[in-house]
PDB file of C-alpha atoms in Angstrom:
ATOM      1  CA  MET A   1      88.688 192.344  78.966  1.00 38.00           C
ATOM      2  CA  GLY A   2      92.049 193.628  80.352  1.00 37.00           C
ATOM      3  CA  ALA A   3      95.442 192.046  79.164  1.00 35.00           C
ATOM      4  CA  ARG A   4      95.938 190.454  82.889  1.00 35.00           C
ATOM      5  CA  GLY A   5      92.438 189.124  83.214  1.00 35.00           C
ATOM      6  CA  THR A   6      90.936 185.389  82.721  1.00 35.00           C
ATOM      7  CA  THR A   7      88.431 185.104  79.939  1.00 36.00           C
ATOM      8  CA  VAL A   8      85.566 182.281  80.593  1.00 36.00           C
ATOM      9  CA  VAL A   9      85.249 180.790  77.445  1.00 37.00           C
ATOM     10  CA  ALA A  10      82.161 178.118  76.405  1.00 36.00           C
ATOM     11  CA  GLY A  11      80.837 178.412  80.074  1.00 38.00           C
ATOM     12  CA  ALA A  12      82.045 179.191  83.388  1.00 40.00           C
ATOM     13  CA  GLY A  13      81.421 176.175  84.577  1.00 43.00           C
ATOM     14  CA  ALA A  14      84.163 174.264  82.365  1.00 43.00           C
ATOM     15  CA  VAL A  15      87.069 176.620  83.091  1.00 44.00           C
ATOM     16  CA  ARG A  16      86.227 176.439  86.720  1.00 44.00           C
ATOM     17  CA  LEU A  17      86.152 172.789  86.776  1.00 43.00           C
ATOM     18  CA  LEU A  18      89.889 172.980  84.314  1.00 44.00           C
ATOM     19  CA  ARG A  19      91.436 175.458  86.912  1.00 43.00           C
ATOM     20  CA  SER A  20      90.360 173.381  89.729  1.00 41.00           C
ATOM     21  CA  ILE A  21      91.796 169.947  88.649  1.00 38.00           C
ATOM     22  CA  HIS A  22      94.854 171.669  86.497  1.00 40.00           C
ATOM     23  CA  PRO A  23      96.972 171.623  90.039  1.00 40.00           C
ATOM     24  CA  LEU A  24      96.042 168.150  90.626  1.00 37.00           C
ATOM     25  CA  CYS A  25      97.167 166.337  87.582  1.00 37.00           C
ATOM     26  CA  PRO A  26      99.169 169.000  85.242  1.00 37.00           C
ATOM     27  CA  ARG A  27      99.848 166.070  83.128  1.00 37.00           C
ATOM     28  CA  ARG A  28      96.094 165.488  81.848  1.00 37.00           C
ATOM     29  CA  HIS A  29      95.542 169.100  80.923  1.00 38.00           C
ATOM     30  CA  ARG A  30      99.331 169.570  79.742  1.00 37.00           C
ATOM     31  CA  LEU A  31      99.146 171.652  76.165  1.00 36.00           C
ATOM     32  CA  HIS A  32     101.416 169.605  74.052  1.00 38.00           C
ATOM     33  CA  CYS A  33     103.354 172.301  72.117  1.00 39.00           C
ATOM     34  CA  HIS A  34     106.364 172.706  69.916  1.00 37.00           C
ATOM     35  CA  SER A  35     109.565 174.628  70.995  1.00 38.00           C
ATOM     36  CA  SER A  36     109.368 178.042  69.355  1.00 42.00           C
ATOM     37  CA  PRO A  37     109.638 181.794  70.375  1.00 43.00           C
ATOM     38  CA  ARG A  38     105.677 181.821  70.494  1.00 46.00           C
ATOM     39  CA  ARG A  39     104.625 178.149  70.823  1.00 46.00           C
ATOM     40  CA  ARG A  40     101.347 176.889  68.983  1.00 48.00           C
ATOM     41  CA  CYS A  41      99.393 174.387  70.467  1.00 52.00           C
ATOM     42  CA  SER A  42      97.014 172.314  69.339  1.00 56.00           C
ATOM     43  CA  HIS A  43      93.318 172.992  70.267  1.00 67.00           C
ATOM     44  CA  GLY A  44      93.402 176.710  69.073  1.00 74.00           C
ATOM     45  CA  VAL A  45      95.605 177.577  72.032  1.00 77.00           C
ATOM     46  CA  THR A  46      99.083 179.278  71.937  1.00 79.00           C
ATOM     47  CA  LEU A  47     101.586 180.201  74.882  1.00 80.00           C
ATOM     48  CA  VAL A  48     102.423 183.839  74.700  1.00 79.00           C
ATOM     49  CA  PRO A  49     104.718 185.698  76.901  1.00 81.00           C
ATOM     50  CA  VAL A  50     103.095 187.880  79.511  1.00 77.00           C
ATOM     51  CA  GLY A  51     104.937 191.201  78.243  1.00 77.00           C
ATOM     52  CA  GLU A  52     102.951 190.655  75.064  1.00 77.00           C
ATOM     53  CA  LEU A  53      99.272 190.460  76.319  1.00 76.00           C
ATOM     54  CA  THR A  54      97.026 192.804  74.695  1.00 78.00           C
ATOM     55  CA  PRO A  55      93.402 194.070  75.795  1.00 76.00           C
ATOM     56  CA  ARG A  56      92.075 191.623  73.122  1.00 74.00           C
ATOM     57  CA  SER A  57      93.994 188.576  74.220  1.00 76.00           C
ATOM     58  CA  THR A  58      91.972 185.351  76.043  1.00 76.00           C
ATOM     59  CA  ALA A  59      94.067 184.370  78.751  1.00 76.00           C
ATOM     60  CA  LEU A  60      93.742 181.063  80.525  1.00 72.00           C
ATOM     61  CA  PHE A  61      95.021 179.963  83.670  1.00 63.00           C
ATOM     62  CA  HIS A  62      96.484 183.453  84.406  1.00 51.00           C
ATOM     63  CA  THR A  63      96.591 185.586  87.588  1.00 52.00           C
ATOM     64  CA  TYR A  64      97.709 189.193  88.242  1.00 49.00           C
ATOM     65  CA  GLY A  65     101.110 189.576  89.281  1.00 49.00           C
ATOM     66  CA  ALA A  66     102.431 187.061  87.088  1.00 47.00           C
ATOM     67  CA  SER A  67     106.506 186.931  86.161  1.00 48.00           C
ATOM     68  CA  ALA A  68     107.203 188.874  82.963  1.00 44.00           C
ATOM     69  CA  ALA A  69     109.419 185.958  81.858  1.00 53.00           C
ATOM     70  CA  GLY A  70     106.334 183.449  82.022  1.00 74.00           C
ATOM     71  CA  ARG A  71     104.159 182.237  78.959  1.00 77.00           C
ATOM     72  CA  VAL A  72     100.395 182.154  79.305  1.00 79.00           C
ATOM     73  CA  PRO A  73      97.903 179.960  77.246  1.00 80.00           C
ATOM     74  CA  VAL A  74      95.870 182.504  75.040  1.00 81.00           C
ATOM     75  CA  VAL A  75      93.152 181.142  72.827  1.00 81.00           C
ATOM     76  CA  THR A  76      93.876 181.866  68.938  1.00 80.00           C
ATOM     77  CA  ASP A  77      91.266 179.921  67.843  1.00 79.00           C
ATOM     78  CA  ALA A  78      87.854 180.169  69.743  1.00 78.00           C
ATOM     79  CA  ALA A  79      85.829 177.912  67.274  1.00 80.00           C
ATOM     80  CA  ALA A  80      88.693 175.084  67.939  1.00 79.00           C
ATOM     81  CA  PHE A  81      88.913 175.667  71.604  1.00 75.00           C
ATOM     82  CA  ASN A  82      85.379 175.194  72.014  1.00 76.00           C
ATOM     83  CA  ALA A  83      84.959 172.225  70.313  1.00 76.00           C
ATOM     84  CA  VAL A  84      87.322 170.863  72.913  1.00 72.00           C
ATOM     85  CA  LEU A  85      85.579 171.966  75.627  1.00 71.00           C
ATOM     86  CA  ARG A  86      82.094 170.746  74.066  1.00 70.00           C
ATOM     87  CA  ASP A  87      83.852 167.256  73.350  1.00 67.00           C
ATOM     88  CA  MET A  88      85.121 167.417  76.900  1.00 64.00           C
ATOM     89  CA  LEU A  89      81.820 168.349  78.592  1.00 64.00           C
ATOM     90  CA  LEU A  90      79.552 166.197  76.237  1.00 64.00           C
ATOM     91  CA  PRO A  91      77.373 163.865  78.883  1.00 63.00           C
ATOM     92  CA  ASP A  92      77.199 160.120  78.709  1.00 59.00           C
ATOM     93  CA  ASP A  93      74.350 157.915  79.330  1.00 54.00           C
ATOM     94  CA  SER A  94      74.158 158.680  82.764  1.00 54.00           C
ATOM     95  CA  GLY A  95      74.694 162.719  82.424  1.00 54.00           C
ATOM     96  CA  ALA A  96      78.105 162.837  83.910  1.00 59.00           C
ATOM     97  CA  SER A  97      80.868 164.231  81.539  1.00 66.00           C
ATOM     98  CA  SER A  98      84.281 163.867  80.721  1.00 70.00           C
ATOM     99  CA  VAL A  99      85.680 165.993  83.556  1.00 71.00           C
ATOM    100  CA  VAL A 100      83.022 165.049  86.449  1.00 76.00           C
ATOM    101  CA  ARG A 101      84.484 161.308  85.571  1.00 77.00           C
ATOM    102  CA  ASP A 102      87.598 162.783  85.731  1.00 80.00           C
ATOM    103  CA  LEU A 103      87.560 164.375  89.148  1.00 83.00           C
ATOM    104  CA  ARG A 104      85.601 161.154  90.333  1.00 85.00           C
ATOM    105  CA  ARG A 105      88.802 159.092  89.582  1.00 87.00           C
ATOM    106  CA  ILE A 106      90.622 161.347  90.590  1.00 90.00           C
ATOM    107  CA  LEU A 107      88.847 161.602  93.885  1.00 89.00           C
ATOM    108  CA  SER A 108      89.031 157.790  94.160  1.00 90.00           C
ATOM    109  CA  GLU A 109      92.616 157.700  93.697  1.00 91.00           C
ATOM    110  CA  LYS A 110      93.253 160.587  96.427  1.00 91.00           C
ATOM    111  CA  ARG A 111      91.313 158.486  98.892  1.00 91.00           C
ATOM    112  CA  GLU A 112      92.893 155.098  98.305  1.00 92.00           C
ATOM    113  CA  GLU A 113      96.382 157.097  98.564  1.00 91.00           C
ATOM    114  CA  VAL A 114      94.904 158.772 101.814  1.00 90.00           C
ATOM    115  CA  ALA A 115      93.765 155.764 103.377  1.00 92.00           C
ATOM    116  CA  PRO A 116      96.274 153.552 104.472  1.00 91.00           C
ATOM    117  CA  LEU A 117      98.689 156.501 105.547  1.00 90.00           C
ATOM    118  CA  LEU A 118      95.574 157.825 107.659  1.00 91.00           C
ATOM    119  CA  ALA A 119      95.121 154.382 109.076  1.00 92.00           C
ATOM    120  CA  LYS A 120      98.646 154.156 110.332  1.00 92.00           C
ATOM    121  CA  LYS A 121      98.541 157.629 111.766  1.00 92.00           C
ATOM    122  CA  LEU A 122      95.158 157.138 113.622  1.00 92.00           C
ATOM    123  CA  ARG A 123      96.902 153.290 115.030  1.00 93.00           C
ATOM    124  CA  ILE A 124     100.036 155.687 116.641  1.00 93.00           C
ATOM    125  CA  ASP A 125      97.360 158.199 117.895  1.00 92.00           C
ATOM    126  CA  GLU A 126      95.096 155.963 119.239  1.00 92.00           C
ATOM    127  CA  ALA A 127      98.413 154.176 121.024  1.00 92.00           C
ATOM    128  CA  VAL A 128      99.250 157.345 122.543  1.00 92.00           C
ATOM    129  CA  ASP A 129      96.107 158.729 123.610  1.00 90.00           C
ATOM    130  CA  ASN A 130      94.808 155.568 125.299  1.00 91.00           C
ATOM    131  CA  HIS A 131      97.786 154.148 126.763  1.00 91.00           C
ATOM    132  CA  TYR A 132     100.824 156.239 126.902  1.00 91.00           C
ATOM    133  CA  VAL A 133      99.158 158.978 128.061  1.00 90.00           C
ATOM    134  CA  PRO A 134      97.257 157.285 130.817  1.00 91.00           C
ATOM    135  CA  LEU A 135     100.444 155.718 131.918  1.00 92.00           C
ATOM    136  CA  LEU A 136     102.248 159.363 132.435  1.00 90.00           C
ATOM    137  CA  ARG A 137      99.332 159.789 134.627  1.00 90.00           C
ATOM    138  CA  TYR A 138      99.855 156.939 136.720  1.00 92.00           C
ATOM    139  CA  LEU A 139     103.643 157.710 136.935  1.00 92.00           C
ATOM    140  CA  THR A 140     102.803 161.218 138.095  1.00 88.00           C
ATOM    141  CA  LEU A 141     100.895 160.371 140.865  1.00 90.00           C
ATOM    142  CA  ALA A 142     103.267 157.507 141.766  1.00 93.00           C
ATOM    143  CA  LEU A 143     105.988 159.901 141.857  1.00 90.00           C
ATOM    144  CA  LEU A 144     104.215 162.640 143.876  1.00 88.00           C
ATOM    145  CA  LEU A 145     102.815 159.958 146.445  1.00 93.00           C
ATOM    146  CA  THR A 146     106.928 158.522 146.762  1.00 94.00           C
ATOM    147  CA  GLN A 147     107.614 161.957 147.503  1.00 88.00           C
ATOM    148  CA  PHE A 148     105.137 162.715 150.095  1.00 89.00           C
ATOM    149  CA  LEU A 149     106.193 159.344 152.048  1.00 92.00           C
ATOM    150  CA  ILE A 150     109.946 160.413 151.996  1.00 90.00           C
ATOM    151  CA  LEU A 151     109.538 163.780 153.344  1.00 86.00           C
ATOM    152  CA  PHE A 152     106.908 162.336 155.790  1.00 88.00           C
ATOM    153  CA  ARG A 153     109.276 160.156 156.946  1.00 88.00           C
ATOM    154  CA  TRP A 154     112.128 162.591 157.101  1.00 86.00           C
ATOM    155  CA  VAL A 155     110.425 165.281 158.897  1.00 85.00           C
ATOM    156  CA  PHE A 156     108.550 162.942 161.900  1.00 86.00           C
ATOM    157  CA  ILE A 157     111.101 159.889 161.836  1.00 86.00           C
ATOM    158  CA  VAL A 158     114.469 160.260 160.391  1.00 84.00           C
ATOM    159  CA  PHE A 159     114.821 163.982 160.899  1.00 84.00           C
ATOM    160  CA  ASP A 160     113.140 167.066 161.714  1.00 81.00           C
ATOM    161  CA  TRP A 161     111.559 170.189 160.195  1.00 83.00           C
ATOM    162  CA  ASN A 162     114.603 172.339 160.649  1.00 83.00           C
ATOM    163  CA  PHE A 163     116.493 169.946 158.454  1.00 81.00           C
ATOM    164  CA  VAL A 164     113.823 168.935 155.722  1.00 82.00           C
ATOM    165  CA  GLU A 165     112.325 173.007 155.242  1.00 84.00           C
ATOM    166  CA  PRO A 166     115.398 174.203 153.306  1.00 86.00           C
ATOM    167  CA  MET A 167     115.360 170.669 151.016  1.00 84.00           C
ATOM    168  CA  THR A 168     111.342 171.597 150.310  1.00 83.00           C
ATOM    169  CA  TYR A 169     112.568 175.314 149.591  1.00 85.00           C
ATOM    170  CA  PHE A 170     115.223 174.262 146.845  1.00 86.00           C
ATOM    171  CA  LEU A 171     112.534 171.701 145.437  1.00 84.00           C
ATOM    172  CA  GLY A 172     109.554 174.264 145.087  1.00 83.00           C
ATOM    173  CA  TYR A 173     112.147 176.938 143.677  1.00 84.00           C
ATOM    174  CA  THR A 174     113.473 174.125 141.281  1.00 87.00           C
ATOM    175  CA  VAL A 175     110.390 174.040 139.750  1.00 84.00           C
ATOM    176  CA  VAL A 176     109.904 177.814 139.794  1.00 86.00           C
ATOM    177  CA  TRP A 177     112.757 177.437 137.320  1.00 87.00           C
ATOM    178  CA  ALA A 178     111.376 174.625 135.330  1.00 85.00           C
ATOM    179  CA  SER A 179     108.462 176.617 134.840  1.00 86.00           C
ATOM    180  CA  ILE A 180     110.024 179.495 133.509  1.00 88.00           C
ATOM    181  CA  VAL A 181     112.024 177.169 131.177  1.00 88.00           C
ATOM    182  CA  PHE A 182     109.130 175.266 129.821  1.00 85.00           C
ATOM    183  CA  HIS A 183     107.419 178.703 129.182  1.00 85.00           C
ATOM    184  CA  CYS A 184     110.105 180.177 127.415  1.00 87.00           C
ATOM    185  CA  TYR A 185     110.452 176.752 124.995  1.00 85.00           C
ATOM    186  CA  TYR A 186     107.015 175.526 124.556  1.00 84.00           C
ATOM    187  CA  GLY A 187     105.033 179.042 125.155  1.00 82.00           C
ATOM    188  CA  LYS A 188     102.556 177.796 127.759  1.00 83.00           C
ATOM    189  CA  GLU A 189     102.233 177.669 131.348  1.00 84.00           C
ATOM    190  CA  LEU A 190     103.765 174.432 133.003  1.00 81.00           C
ATOM    191  CA  THR A 191     100.739 172.869 134.426  1.00 82.00           C
ATOM    192  CA  TRP A 192     100.085 169.030 134.803  1.00 81.00           C
ATOM    193  CA  GLU A 193      97.875 168.715 131.467  1.00 83.00           C
ATOM    194  CA  ALA A 194     100.417 170.880 129.504  1.00 86.00           C
ATOM    195  CA  MET A 195     103.876 168.650 130.598  1.00 86.00           C
ATOM    196  CA  LEU A 196     101.727 165.537 129.867  1.00 88.00           C
ATOM    197  CA  ASP A 197     100.760 167.145 126.424  1.00 88.00           C
ATOM    198  CA  ALA A 198     104.597 167.949 125.494  1.00 88.00           C
ATOM    199  CA  VAL A 199     105.622 164.412 126.441  1.00 89.00           C
ATOM    200  CA  ALA A 200     103.176 162.499 124.794  1.00 90.00           C
ATOM    201  CA  GLN A 201     103.545 165.180 121.503  1.00 90.00           C
ATOM    202  CA  ARG A 202     107.415 164.105 121.668  1.00 90.00           C
ATOM    203  CA  ARG A 203     106.590 160.223 121.666  1.00 92.00           C
ATOM    204  CA  ARG A 204     104.040 160.848 118.839  1.00 92.00           C
ATOM    205  CA  ALA A 205     106.361 162.689 116.657  1.00 91.00           C
ATOM    206  CA  ARG A 206     109.201 159.786 117.192  1.00 92.00           C
ATOM    207  CA  LEU A 207     106.406 157.081 116.352  1.00 92.00           C
ATOM    208  CA  TYR A 208     105.754 159.314 113.443  1.00 92.00           C
ATOM    209  CA  LYS A 209     109.289 158.924 112.366  1.00 91.00           C
ATOM    210  CA  LYS A 210     109.818 155.415 112.878  1.00 90.00           C
ATOM    211  CA  ALA A 211     106.693 154.404 110.880  1.00 88.00           C
ATOM    212  CA  GLY A 212     107.322 157.103 108.255  1.00 88.00           C
ATOM    213  CA  VAL A 213     104.191 158.935 108.756  1.00 89.00           C
ATOM    214  CA  ASN A 214     104.201 162.225 107.298  1.00 90.00           C
ATOM    215  CA  VAL A 215     101.687 164.489 109.093  1.00 90.00           C
ATOM    216  CA  ALA A 216     102.184 166.868 106.436  1.00 90.00           C
ATOM    217  CA  ASP A 217     101.681 164.684 103.319  1.00 90.00           C
ATOM    218  CA  ILE A 218      98.451 163.218 105.110  1.00 91.00           C
ATOM    219  CA  ASP A 219      96.876 167.088 105.630  1.00 91.00           C
ATOM    220  CA  ARG A 220      97.895 167.993 102.127  1.00 91.00           C
ATOM    221  CA  LEU A 221      96.152 165.189 100.581  1.00 90.00           C
ATOM    222  CA  GLN A 222      93.141 165.351 103.364  1.00 91.00           C
ATOM    223  CA  ARG A 223      92.515 168.884 102.135  1.00 92.00           C
ATOM    224  CA  GLN A 224      93.119 167.526  98.115  1.00 90.00           C
ATOM    225  CA  VAL A 225      90.105 165.221  99.060  1.00 91.00           C
ATOM    226  CA  CYS A 226      87.935 167.495 100.727  1.00 91.00           C
ATOM    227  CA  MET A 227      88.253 170.242  97.923  1.00 90.00           C
ATOM    228  CA  LEU A 228      87.621 167.423  95.040  1.00 87.00           C
ATOM    229  CA  GLU A 229      84.360 166.343  97.105  1.00 89.00           C
ATOM    230  CA  ARG A 230      83.084 169.717  97.463  1.00 87.00           C
ATOM    231  CA  ILE A 231      83.338 170.266  93.650  1.00 82.00           C
ATOM    232  CA  VAL A 232      81.982 166.517  92.105  1.00 82.00           C
ATOM    233  CA  SER A 233      78.802 167.130  94.906  1.00 82.00           C
ATOM    234  CA  LYS A 234      77.993 170.205  92.592  1.00 75.00           C
ATOM    235  CA  TYR A 235      77.541 167.776  89.516  1.00 67.00           C
TER     236      TYR A 235
END
């Protein structure tokens, strides 16, 4: 094995499980070490600087391109490390190991954490999609009808076409400039659907901020839940 590789000890599935859940719950899988130039840990593992790795080093949780100043967990006592893995993966009466039970517990916690946030977000989305957007459509229709009636009255009753024609020209030209600005700002053509969607998204963002909804956090939690569900479904 190369100095910068990752060796699988006591079964590929065990190490894959450890590497999968390590970013989610680092406190549970952190090796308790004593401060020293080369930190010796229990369970047959030692933290070694990357520059001191040799072709015989059995590195864990190590990837290519790591910083030369970083430290890598290296197995120094394979028997002790394998004993820890055997204890961790020993199945109970239901056939589930402690790792699988921990994964299920973490999955349940993540679901409970994301559920209220997702419910609050869905309520806002429903209010915007089912109430705010239809209201915008009706207001737009009312505005167009009002414009038509005003121009009709000016052309045929109050004034004549020679007076109203320049106004309609400048009105149409204003829409052209507005479409250019809209395209530069949103990167899409100015259509009624695009305009309504832009207004709705701004309203949605304000409601998210007012309700304390962080969409990025919800997406992150949902990705973690999906990842855990894929892992747990294999065991």
